[in-house]
């Protein structure tokens, strides 16, 4: 019962944050480009909120506390979605409620990231995203470009099969650097 109350309180906080976020962000543009406005991120925020509620329903457990970052899951899987095609892309989009139009979705994530990590606030928030794949797997340059330009993400190849410990060490060092220890 306590976990349900905690979840309801957290959900209310998320909704209040979203309302305040939109009120505040509608007053100021996020980027220098006037064509990219903060109100554009509304669909991505709504999609993330809906995914969060769906995900929580699936993972909730009466015996354990749960903590996860819906934004981290959403952006990591949005980056993955950029490489999906056909039925896989369709299923991912339906589960994560991603906006279908590529340019709109990409601009929305770009603007949301910029809004969250802007420097003119009293807080410091760092967001880092990376995709790690088995060495020898080649990504299309177009995919690299989309991930770095729109999601501020990194894509790296590691030898998980031949050097799992080295791969773990590389990822852990990257995380330690990005999280400042």
mmCIF file of C-alpha atoms in Angstrom:
data_model
loop_
_atom_site.group_PDB
_atom_site.id
_atom_site.type_symbol
_atom_site.label_atom_id
_atom_site.label_comp_id
_atom_site.label_asym_id
_atom_site.label_seq_id
_atom_site.Cartn_x
_atom_site.Cartn_y
_atom_site.Cartn_z
ATOM 1 C CA UNK A 1 0.000 0.000 0.000
ATOM 2 C CA UNK A 2 2.830 2.411 0.866
ATOM 3 C CA UNK A 3 4.413 1.910 -2.550
ATOM 4 C CA UNK A 4 1.154 2.822 -4.262
ATOM 5 C CA UNK A 5 0.962 6.038 -2.261
ATOM 6 C CA UNK A 6 4.596 6.826 -3.063
ATOM 7 C CA UNK A 7 3.991 6.180 -6.760
ATOM 8 C CA UNK A 8 0.881 8.394 -6.775
ATOM 9 C CA UNK A 9 2.826 11.178 -5.060
ATOM 10 C CA UNK A 10 5.670 10.788 -7.583
ATOM 11 C CA UNK A 11 3.199 10.825 -10.473
ATOM 12 C CA UNK A 12 1.649 14.025 -9.125
ATOM 13 C CA UNK A 13 5.111 15.574 -8.793
ATOM 14 C CA UNK A 14 5.911 14.623 -12.401
ATOM 15 C CA UNK A 15 2.657 16.163 -13.598
ATOM 16 C CA UNK A 16 3.227 19.341 -11.579
ATOM 17 C CA UNK A 17 6.774 19.525 -12.951
ATOM 18 C CA UNK A 18 5.445 19.124 -16.497
ATOM 19 C CA UNK A 19 2.885 21.911 -16.008
ATOM 20 C CA UNK A 20 5.488 24.250 -14.483
ATOM 21 C CA UNK A 21 7.960 23.275 -17.162
ATOM 22 C CA UNK A 22 5.562 24.191 -19.954
ATOM 23 C CA UNK A 23 4.535 27.448 -18.300
ATOM 24 C CA UNK A 24 8.159 28.452 -17.839
ATOM 25 C CA UNK A 25 9.395 27.152 -21.182
ATOM 26 C CA UNK A 26 6.652 28.847 -23.157
ATOM 27 C CA UNK A 27 8.131 32.192 -22.133
ATOM 28 C CA UNK A 28 11.686 31.573 -23.367
ATOM 29 C CA UNK A 29 13.045 29.850 -26.451
ATOM 30 C CA UNK A 30 15.374 26.946 -25.688
ATOM 31 C CA UNK A 31 17.690 27.366 -28.618
ATOM 32 C CA UNK A 32 18.974 30.283 -30.638
ATOM 33 C CA UNK A 33 16.974 29.052 -33.634
ATOM 34 C CA UNK A 34 13.496 30.644 -33.467
ATOM 35 C CA UNK A 35 12.064 27.742 -35.478
ATOM 36 C CA UNK A 36 12.877 25.404 -32.581
ATOM 37 C CA UNK A 37 10.532 26.354 -29.772
ATOM 38 C CA UNK A 38 10.099 24.717 -26.347
ATOM 39 C CA UNK A 39 6.389 24.107 -26.909
ATOM 40 C CA UNK A 40 7.512 21.606 -29.524
ATOM 41 C CA UNK A 41 8.708 19.232 -26.806
ATOM 42 C CA UNK A 42 5.206 18.695 -25.422
ATOM 43 C CA UNK A 43 4.567 15.515 -27.414
ATOM 44 C CA UNK A 44 7.840 13.970 -26.245
ATOM 45 C CA UNK A 45 7.090 14.832 -22.605
ATOM 46 C CA UNK A 46 3.559 13.400 -22.912
ATOM 47 C CA UNK A 47 4.934 10.272 -24.567
ATOM 48 C CA UNK A 48 7.525 9.874 -21.819
ATOM 49 C CA UNK A 49 4.856 10.289 -19.114
ATOM 50 C CA UNK A 50 2.587 7.691 -20.745
ATOM 51 C CA UNK A 51 5.479 5.254 -21.139
ATOM 52 C CA UNK A 52 6.413 5.828 -17.481
ATOM 53 C CA UNK A 53 2.930 4.907 -16.277
ATOM 54 C CA UNK A 54 2.793 1.832 -18.540
ATOM 55 C CA UNK A 55 6.274 0.724 -17.489
ATOM 56 C CA UNK A 56 5.538 1.133 -13.803
ATOM 57 C CA UNK A 57 2.392 -1.006 -14.156
ATOM 58 C CA UNK A 58 4.556 -3.780 -15.598
ATOM 59 C CA UNK A 59 7.413 -3.683 -13.088
ATOM 60 C CA UNK A 60 5.676 -2.763 -9.847
ATOM 61 C CA UNK A 61 6.120 -5.237 -7.060
ATOM 62 C CA UNK A 62 4.381 -5.106 -3.726
ATOM 63 C CA UNK A 63 7.562 -6.231 -1.957
ATOM 64 C CA UNK A 64 10.254 -3.961 -3.382
ATOM 65 C CA UNK A 65 10.892 -0.280 -3.879
ATOM 66 C CA UNK A 66 11.437 0.804 -7.458
ATOM 67 C CA UNK A 67 13.567 3.644 -8.749
ATOM 68 C CA UNK A 68 14.179 4.374 -12.407
ATOM 69 C CA UNK A 69 14.693 7.344 -14.677
ATOM 70 C CA UNK A 70 11.937 7.456 -17.302
ATOM 71 C CA UNK A 71 13.824 10.099 -19.279
ATOM 72 C CA UNK A 72 16.971 7.963 -19.378
ATOM 73 C CA UNK A 73 15.013 4.967 -20.631
ATOM 74 C CA UNK A 74 13.107 7.055 -23.130
ATOM 75 C CA UNK A 75 16.130 8.754 -24.665
ATOM 76 C CA UNK A 76 18.213 5.567 -24.783
ATOM 77 C CA UNK A 77 15.413 3.765 -26.560
ATOM 78 C CA UNK A 78 14.702 6.754 -28.825
ATOM 79 C CA UNK A 79 18.338 6.535 -29.900
ATOM 80 C CA UNK A 80 17.872 2.817 -30.515
ATOM 81 C CA UNK A 81 14.594 3.475 -32.340
ATOM 82 C CA UNK A 82 16.449 5.688 -34.827
ATOM 83 C CA UNK A 83 18.127 2.533 -36.147
ATOM 84 C CA UNK A 84 14.986 0.385 -36.209
ATOM 85 C CA UNK A 85 12.960 -0.220 -39.335
ATOM 86 C CA UNK A 86 9.736 -1.964 -40.314
ATOM 87 C CA UNK A 87 7.791 -3.899 -37.705
ATOM 88 C CA UNK A 88 10.454 -3.341 -35.034
ATOM 89 C CA UNK A 89 10.226 0.433 -35.444
ATOM 90 C CA UNK A 90 6.418 0.301 -35.445
ATOM 91 C CA UNK A 91 6.336 -1.745 -32.232
ATOM 92 C CA UNK A 92 8.895 0.475 -30.501
ATOM 93 C CA UNK A 93 7.012 3.615 -31.485
ATOM 94 C CA UNK A 94 3.750 2.216 -30.127
ATOM 95 C CA UNK A 95 5.288 1.148 -26.807
ATOM 96 C CA UNK A 96 7.169 4.412 -26.264
ATOM 97 C CA UNK A 97 4.562 6.692 -27.913
ATOM 98 C CA UNK A 98 7.282 8.371 -29.964
ATOM 99 C CA UNK A 99 6.108 11.052 -32.391
ATOM 100 C CA UNK A 100 6.129 9.432 -35.825
ATOM 101 C CA UNK A 101 7.579 12.296 -37.848
ATOM 102 C CA UNK A 102 11.384 12.031 -37.711
ATOM 103 C CA UNK A 103 12.232 15.731 -37.803
ATOM 104 C CA UNK A 104 9.667 16.645 -35.169
ATOM 105 C CA UNK A 105 10.747 13.838 -32.815
ATOM 106 C CA UNK A 106 14.428 14.629 -33.227
ATOM 107 C CA UNK A 107 13.966 18.370 -32.740
ATOM 108 C CA UNK A 108 11.802 17.695 -29.689
ATOM 109 C CA UNK A 109 14.439 15.531 -27.999
ATOM 110 C CA UNK A 110 17.143 18.033 -28.943
ATOM 111 C CA UNK A 111 15.160 20.920 -27.438
ATOM 112 C CA UNK A 112 14.181 18.964 -24.333
ATOM 113 C CA UNK A 113 17.831 18.113 -23.686
ATOM 114 C CA UNK A 114 18.840 21.756 -24.143
ATOM 115 C CA UNK A 115 16.092 22.899 -21.819
ATOM 116 C CA UNK A 116 17.088 20.463 -19.090
ATOM 117 C CA UNK A 117 20.814 21.236 -19.171
ATOM 118 C CA UNK A 118 20.709 24.980 -19.790
ATOM 119 C CA UNK A 119 23.346 26.969 -17.953
ATOM 120 C CA UNK A 120 21.245 29.907 -16.743
ATOM 121 C CA UNK A 121 19.668 27.909 -13.917
ATOM 122 C CA UNK A 122 20.722 27.531 -10.286
ATOM 123 C CA UNK A 123 21.196 23.788 -10.603
ATOM 124 C CA UNK A 124 23.637 21.696 -12.575
ATOM 125 C CA UNK A 125 22.219 18.814 -14.548
ATOM 126 C CA UNK A 126 24.375 16.687 -16.813
ATOM 127 C CA UNK A 127 22.830 14.191 -19.188
ATOM 128 C CA UNK A 128 24.999 11.709 -21.054
ATOM 129 C CA UNK A 129 23.840 9.025 -23.436
ATOM 130 C CA UNK A 130 25.743 6.286 -25.196
ATOM 131 C CA UNK A 131 25.114 3.166 -27.220
ATOM 132 C CA UNK A 132 27.715 0.425 -27.076
ATOM 133 C CA UNK A 133 27.832 -2.330 -29.696
ATOM 134 C CA UNK A 134 29.969 -5.372 -30.378
ATOM 135 C CA UNK A 135 33.218 -4.558 -32.152
ATOM 136 C CA UNK A 136 32.932 -5.222 -35.858
ATOM 137 C CA UNK A 137 29.331 -4.052 -36.031
ATOM 138 C CA UNK A 138 29.304 -1.157 -38.427
ATOM 139 C CA UNK A 139 26.866 1.687 -38.023
ATOM 140 C CA UNK A 140 25.766 3.815 -40.929
ATOM 141 C CA UNK A 141 27.277 7.309 -40.844
ATOM 142 C CA UNK A 142 23.755 8.723 -41.137
ATOM 143 C CA UNK A 143 22.831 6.964 -37.879
ATOM 144 C CA UNK A 144 25.910 8.363 -36.106
ATOM 145 C CA UNK A 145 25.002 11.828 -37.334
ATOM 146 C CA UNK A 146 21.404 11.598 -36.088
ATOM 147 C CA UNK A 147 22.445 10.332 -32.656
ATOM 148 C CA UNK A 148 25.154 12.931 -32.079
ATOM 149 C CA UNK A 149 23.259 15.870 -33.562
ATOM 150 C CA UNK A 150 19.799 15.247 -32.091
ATOM 151 C CA UNK A 151 20.339 13.200 -28.930
ATOM 152 C CA UNK A 152 23.777 14.426 -27.848
ATOM 153 C CA UNK A 153 24.723 10.745 -27.820
ATOM 154 C CA UNK A 154 27.866 8.711 -28.244
ATOM 155 C CA UNK A 155 28.130 5.473 -30.203
ATOM 156 C CA UNK A 156 31.089 3.191 -29.555
ATOM 157 C CA UNK A 157 32.142 -0.334 -30.438
ATOM 158 C CA UNK A 158 33.683 -2.608 -27.809
ATOM 159 C CA UNK A 159 34.831 -6.215 -27.869
ATOM 160 C CA UNK A 160 32.225 -7.646 -25.488
ATOM 161 C CA UNK A 161 32.848 -11.199 -26.711
ATOM 162 C CA UNK A 162 36.661 -11.173 -26.699
ATOM 163 C CA UNK A 163 37.301 -8.764 -23.834
ATOM 164 C CA UNK A 164 34.246 -8.514 -21.575
ATOM 165 C CA UNK A 165 36.235 -7.198 -18.596
ATOM 166 C CA UNK A 166 37.873 -4.508 -20.726
ATOM 167 C CA UNK A 167 34.473 -3.529 -22.122
ATOM 168 C CA UNK A 168 33.024 -3.271 -18.635
ATOM 169 C CA UNK A 169 35.993 -1.174 -17.525
ATOM 170 C CA UNK A 170 35.632 1.170 -20.512
ATOM 171 C CA UNK A 171 31.918 1.708 -19.885
ATOM 172 C CA UNK A 172 32.422 2.137 -16.142
ATOM 173 C CA UNK A 173 35.170 4.714 -16.720
ATOM 174 C CA UNK A 174 32.918 6.609 -19.135
ATOM 175 C CA UNK A 175 30.062 6.568 -16.600
ATOM 176 C CA UNK A 176 32.389 7.637 -13.784
ATOM 177 C CA UNK A 177 33.654 10.557 -15.871
ATOM 178 C CA UNK A 178 30.133 11.632 -16.902
ATOM 179 C CA UNK A 179 28.732 11.348 -13.375
ATOM 180 C CA UNK A 180 31.763 13.033 -11.824
ATOM 181 C CA UNK A 181 32.618 9.972 -9.790
#
